[in-house]
Amino acid sequence: MQKRYDLVVIGSGPSGRRGAVQAAKLGKSVLVVEKGRRVGGVSVHTGTIPSKTIRETVLNLSGWRERGFYGRSYRVKQDISVGDLMGRLHKTLEHEVEVLEHQFHRNGVQWAHGTARFIDPHAIEIVGEDGECRRAEADFVLLACGTRPFRPDYVPFDGRDVLDGDEILDITQLPRSLTVIGAGVIGVEYATIFSALDVAVTLVEPRQSFLDFIDKELMEEFVHELRDRNVGLRLGAAVKEISVANGRTQCRLDNGRCVVSDMLLFAAGRVGAVDRLNLEAAGLSADHRGRLTVDSRTMQTGQPHIYATGDVIGFPSLASTSMEQGRLAALHAFGHEPPPPPEFFPYGIYSVPEISVVGMSEEEVQRRGIAYETGIARFRETSRGHIMGLESGMMKMLFSIKTRRLLGVHIIGEGATELIHIGQAVLNLKGTIDYFIQNTFNYPTLAEAYKIASLDAWNKLQATVAGGGIPAPVAGAG
């Protein structure tokens, strides 16, 4: 059966579903093609939602958040099993899928289960699990096919002892020890989640540092916490060989060291899931990691009627930014020019502890030659931090000496990914230190850290400028 659509979307992850719904709201006919049995894409089934759900379950059942009061031996549940983790995960995923299916239904978005491949730039063949073929033609195409784990030949993946980032969700029992190769966002998140379960974790990274886009001072705080929890860090040494013997994994490094553990997670990157798309028929090609190049303003590929969004176009590979990319692509395709997006958006890393940043890091401010000052607040300095029993966590703020404007906010600790949005709003509205000094925050809250950090910066600003030349705050300024 052949039918023509205004838009065919390949992939139903964050960018695909947002683009599909936006086009439908413009009155366009939309077909979403999803190779998985249910809609949601990697984000719902193997990526964002599963890892964050498992993280929340681990923190709750392990009593992690209460150990500041009751000691490191405190547990809500003494023996946590994979079943405990997966029970909550499956309930969450079921709810996410139901919400998405309802959203498609009420907006008139059609979807087909199958693998999509280009026949020509405007024609797509959809092959179902039973081999049945269906053809669809489209005025516009949105490629939102996402990524899959990078699986190099030298890694002996077996789905039991040596796993990739998707297979880690299918384990049948918790290991006593775990080696994680790759200190990117995925590797760091899983390493710290398992560490919170008191699994002995070793994190292997060939570079001398990791998460280099995060402010260096925040990373120093993070590394200190990891070492305090006995997370092993093997930095600056590449993997030479991985093997499995007697039910134990062995990871040999090029510096001669060997890391032995019950289980190994290989999380060193992902590749675009474009291998079955037959891109050549559409006049497109991907790079060696399966990524597509697009115009960052419009999300158009080299074929103006074909758009690409989400992880398949590379950095920043965030669910939040992917959603906006999908929306922008749909608007542009059908002649609607949205206003330019805000300059700054937040990054969230759901490690234990979580990290979230927005704006410039101290290193970036220095590279730009901006005269600046910083303010620091420790969560333990807030009454809410005392109530919660927090022993760690900090907020760092950067301000321009010349204009007093906020330049960046960097948070590590409980609630970081929620707290960051206050800084995001002030930053995009070009607010100054005066806002934080004069504003009233709910008491007791961790958000008070904004006032503590800004007052810390204010004291330094007064001392920095000769004769206390920083003007006093004016009521209503900022």
Coordinates of C-alpha atoms in Angstrom, one line a residue, residues 96-325:
E96 CA 5.8 6.6 29.2
V97 CA 4.7 4.5 26.2
E98 CA 1.0 4.9 27.1
V99 CA 1.4 8.7 27.3
L100 CA 3.2 8.9 24.0
E101 CA 0.7 6.6 22.2
H102 CA -2.2 8.8 23.5
Q103 CA -0.3 11.9 22.4
F104 CA 0.0 10.5 18.8
H105 CA -3.6 9.5 18.8
R106 CA -5.1 12.8 19.9
N107 CA -3.0 14.7 17.4
G108 CA -3.7 12.4 14.5
V109 CA -0.2 11.1 14.1
Q110 CA 0.0 7.7 12.4
W111 CA 2.8 5.3 13.2
A112 CA 4.1 2.1 11.7
H113 CA 6.2 -0.6 13.2
G114 CA 9.1 -1.6 10.9
T115 CA 12.5 -0.8 9.5
A116 CA 12.6 2.2 7.1
R117 CA 14.9 2.6 4.1
F118 CA 15.1 5.1 1.4
I119 CA 14.1 4.1 -2.1
D120 CA 14.7 7.6 -3.4
P121 CA 14.8 11.0 -1.8
H122 CA 11.1 11.2 -1.3
A123 CA 10.1 7.5 -1.1
I124 CA 10.6 5.2 1.9
E125 CA 10.1 1.4 2.2
I126 CA 8.9 0.1 5.5
V127 CA 9.6 -3.6 6.3
G128 CA 7.7 -5.2 9.1
E129 CA 8.9 -8.1 11.3
D130 CA 6.9 -10.5 9.2
G131 CA 8.6 -9.3 6.1
E132 CA 5.6 -7.4 4.8
C133 CA 6.7 -4.3 2.8
R134 CA 4.9 -1.0 2.7
R135 CA 5.8 2.1 0.8
A136 CA 5.3 5.7 1.8
E137 CA 6.1 8.9 0.0
A138 CA 6.7 12.2 1.8
D139 CA 7.1 15.9 0.9
F140 CA 9.5 16.1 3.9
V141 CA 11.4 13.6 5.9
L142 CA 12.7 13.9 9.5
L143 CA 15.5 11.5 10.4
A144 CA 15.4 11.0 14.2
C145 CA 16.8 7.5 14.3
G146 CA 19.0 8.0 17.3
T147 CA 22.1 5.9 18.1
R148 CA 23.2 2.5 19.2
P149 CA 26.2 1.4 21.4
F150 CA 29.6 1.4 19.7
R151 CA 30.7 -2.2 19.7
P152 CA 34.3 -2.6 18.5
D153 CA 35.6 -6.0 17.3
Y154 CA 38.1 -6.4 20.1
V155 CA 35.5 -6.4 22.8
P156 CA 34.1 -9.9 23.5
F157 CA 30.5 -9.0 24.1
D158 CA 28.4 -11.9 25.4
G159 CA 25.4 -10.2 27.0
R160 CA 26.3 -11.7 30.4
D161 CA 29.8 -10.8 31.5
V162 CA 30.7 -8.2 28.9
L163 CA 27.9 -5.8 28.1
D164 CA 27.2 -2.6 26.2
G165 CA 25.0 0.3 27.4
D166 CA 21.8 -1.3 26.2
E167 CA 22.5 -4.8 27.5
I168 CA 23.2 -3.5 31.1
L169 CA 19.4 -3.2 31.4
D170 CA 19.0 -7.0 30.9
I171 CA 21.2 -8.3 33.7
T172 CA 19.8 -11.0 35.8
Q173 CA 21.8 -10.4 39.0
L174 CA 23.9 -7.6 40.5
P175 CA 27.7 -8.1 40.2
R176 CA 29.9 -7.7 43.3
S177 CA 32.4 -5.8 41.1
L178 CA 32.1 -3.9 37.8
T179 CA 34.6 -2.4 35.3
V180 CA 33.2 0.5 33.3
I181 CA 35.2 1.4 30.1
G182 CA 34.5 4.9 29.0
A183 CA 34.1 7.9 31.3
G184 CA 31.6 9.8 29.2
V185 CA 28.1 10.7 30.4
I186 CA 26.7 7.1 30.1
G187 CA 29.7 5.4 31.7
V188 CA 29.9 7.9 34.6
E189 CA 26.2 7.6 35.3
Y190 CA 26.2 3.8 35.4
A191 CA 29.5 3.7 37.3
T192 CA 28.1 5.9 40.1
I193 CA 24.7 4.2 40.2
F194 CA 26.3 0.8 40.8
S195 CA 28.7 2.3 43.3
A196 CA 25.7 3.6 45.3
L197 CA 24.7 -0.1 45.5
D198 CA 28.1 -0.8 47.1
V199 CA 29.3 -2.6 44.0
A200 CA 33.1 -2.2 43.7
V201 CA 33.5 -0.1 40.5
T202 CA 36.5 0.7 38.5
L203 CA 36.2 3.4 35.8
V204 CA 38.6 3.2 32.9
E205 CA 39.3 6.1 30.5
P206 CA 42.2 6.5 28.1
R207 CA 42.3 10.3 28.5
Q208 CA 43.9 11.9 31.5
S209 CA 40.6 13.7 32.3
F210 CA 36.9 13.2 31.7
L211 CA 33.7 15.2 31.2
D212 CA 35.9 18.1 30.0
F213 CA 33.0 20.3 29.2
I214 CA 32.2 20.6 33.0
D215 CA 33.9 23.3 35.0
K216 CA 37.2 22.1 36.3
E217 CA 36.5 23.0 40.0
L218 CA 33.2 21.1 39.9
M219 CA 35.0 18.1 38.4
E220 CA 37.6 18.2 41.2
E221 CA 34.7 18.0 43.7
F222 CA 33.2 15.1 41.8
V223 CA 36.4 13.2 41.6
H224 CA 37.0 13.7 45.3
E225 CA 33.6 12.2 46.0
L226 CA 34.3 9.2 43.8
R227 CA 37.6 8.5 45.5
D228 CA 36.0 8.9 48.9
R229 CA 33.6 6.1 47.8
N230 CA 36.5 3.9 46.7
V231 CA 35.6 4.1 43.0
G232 CA 38.7 3.1 41.2
L233 CA 39.8 5.6 38.5
R234 CA 42.2 4.3 35.8
L235 CA 42.8 7.4 33.7
G236 CA 45.4 8.0 30.9
A237 CA 45.7 4.3 29.9
A238 CA 44.1 2.7 26.9
V239 CA 42.5 -0.7 26.8
K240 CA 44.8 -3.3 25.3
E241 CA 42.8 -6.5 25.7
I242 CA 39.5 -7.7 27.2
S243 CA 39.0 -11.3 28.1
V244 CA 36.7 -13.6 30.2
A245 CA 38.1 -16.5 32.3
N246 CA 36.4 -18.5 35.0
G247 CA 33.4 -16.2 35.1
R248 CA 35.6 -13.1 35.7
T249 CA 36.4 -10.3 33.2
Q250 CA 39.9 -9.1 32.7
C251 CA 40.7 -5.7 31.2
R252 CA 44.4 -5.2 30.4
L253 CA 45.6 -1.7 30.0
D254 CA 48.6 -0.5 27.9
N255 CA 50.4 0.6 31.0
G256 CA 50.6 -3.0 32.2
R257 CA 47.8 -2.8 34.8
C258 CA 44.9 -5.3 34.8
V259 CA 41.4 -4.7 36.1
V260 CA 39.5 -7.8 37.2
S261 CA 35.8 -7.8 37.9
D262 CA 32.6 -9.9 37.8
M263 CA 31.1 -7.8 35.0
L264 CA 32.4 -5.3 32.4
L265 CA 30.3 -2.5 30.9
F266 CA 31.7 -1.0 27.6
A267 CA 30.3 2.5 27.3
A268 CA 32.9 4.2 25.1
G269 CA 30.6 6.0 22.7
R270 CA 27.6 5.4 20.5
V271 CA 27.1 5.4 16.7
G272 CA 24.2 6.7 14.6
A273 CA 21.6 4.0 13.8
V274 CA 21.8 4.8 10.1
D275 CA 23.1 1.5 8.7
R276 CA 19.7 0.3 7.4
L277 CA 18.4 3.6 6.0
N278 CA 20.1 3.3 2.6
L279 CA 21.1 6.9 2.8
E280 CA 22.8 6.7 -0.6
A281 CA 19.4 6.5 -2.3
A282 CA 18.5 9.8 -0.7
G283 CA 21.7 11.4 -1.7
L284 CA 23.1 11.5 1.9
S285 CA 26.1 10.1 3.7
A286 CA 27.1 9.8 7.3
D287 CA 30.5 10.1 9.0
H288 CA 32.5 7.2 10.5
R289 CA 30.3 7.3 13.6
G290 CA 27.1 7.3 11.7
R291 CA 26.4 11.0 12.3
L292 CA 24.7 13.3 9.9
T293 CA 25.7 16.9 9.2
V294 CA 22.9 19.6 9.4
D295 CA 22.4 23.3 9.3
S296 CA 22.3 24.1 13.0
R297 CA 19.7 26.8 12.4
T298 CA 17.2 24.8 10.4
M299 CA 18.2 21.1 11.0
Q300 CA 18.3 20.6 7.2
T301 CA 20.7 18.0 5.8
G302 CA 22.4 18.3 2.3
Q303 CA 18.9 17.5 0.9
P304 CA 16.8 20.5 1.8
H305 CA 13.6 18.5 2.3
I306 CA 15.3 16.0 4.6
Y307 CA 15.9 17.0 8.2
A308 CA 17.9 15.3 10.9
T309 CA 17.7 15.8 14.7
G310 CA 18.6 14.3 18.0
D311 CA 21.6 12.1 18.8
V312 CA 22.2 11.2 15.1
I313 CA 23.6 14.7 14.5
G314 CA 25.9 14.5 17.5
F315 CA 26.6 17.0 20.3
P316 CA 25.0 17.9 22.6
S317 CA 22.9 14.7 22.4
L318 CA 20.5 15.7 25.1
A319 CA 16.8 14.7 25.2
S320 CA 15.9 18.3 26.1
T321 CA 17.8 19.8 23.1
S322 CA 16.6 17.0 20.8
M323 CA 13.0 17.9 21.5
E324 CA 13.6 21.5 20.5
Q325 CA 15.5 20.4 17.4

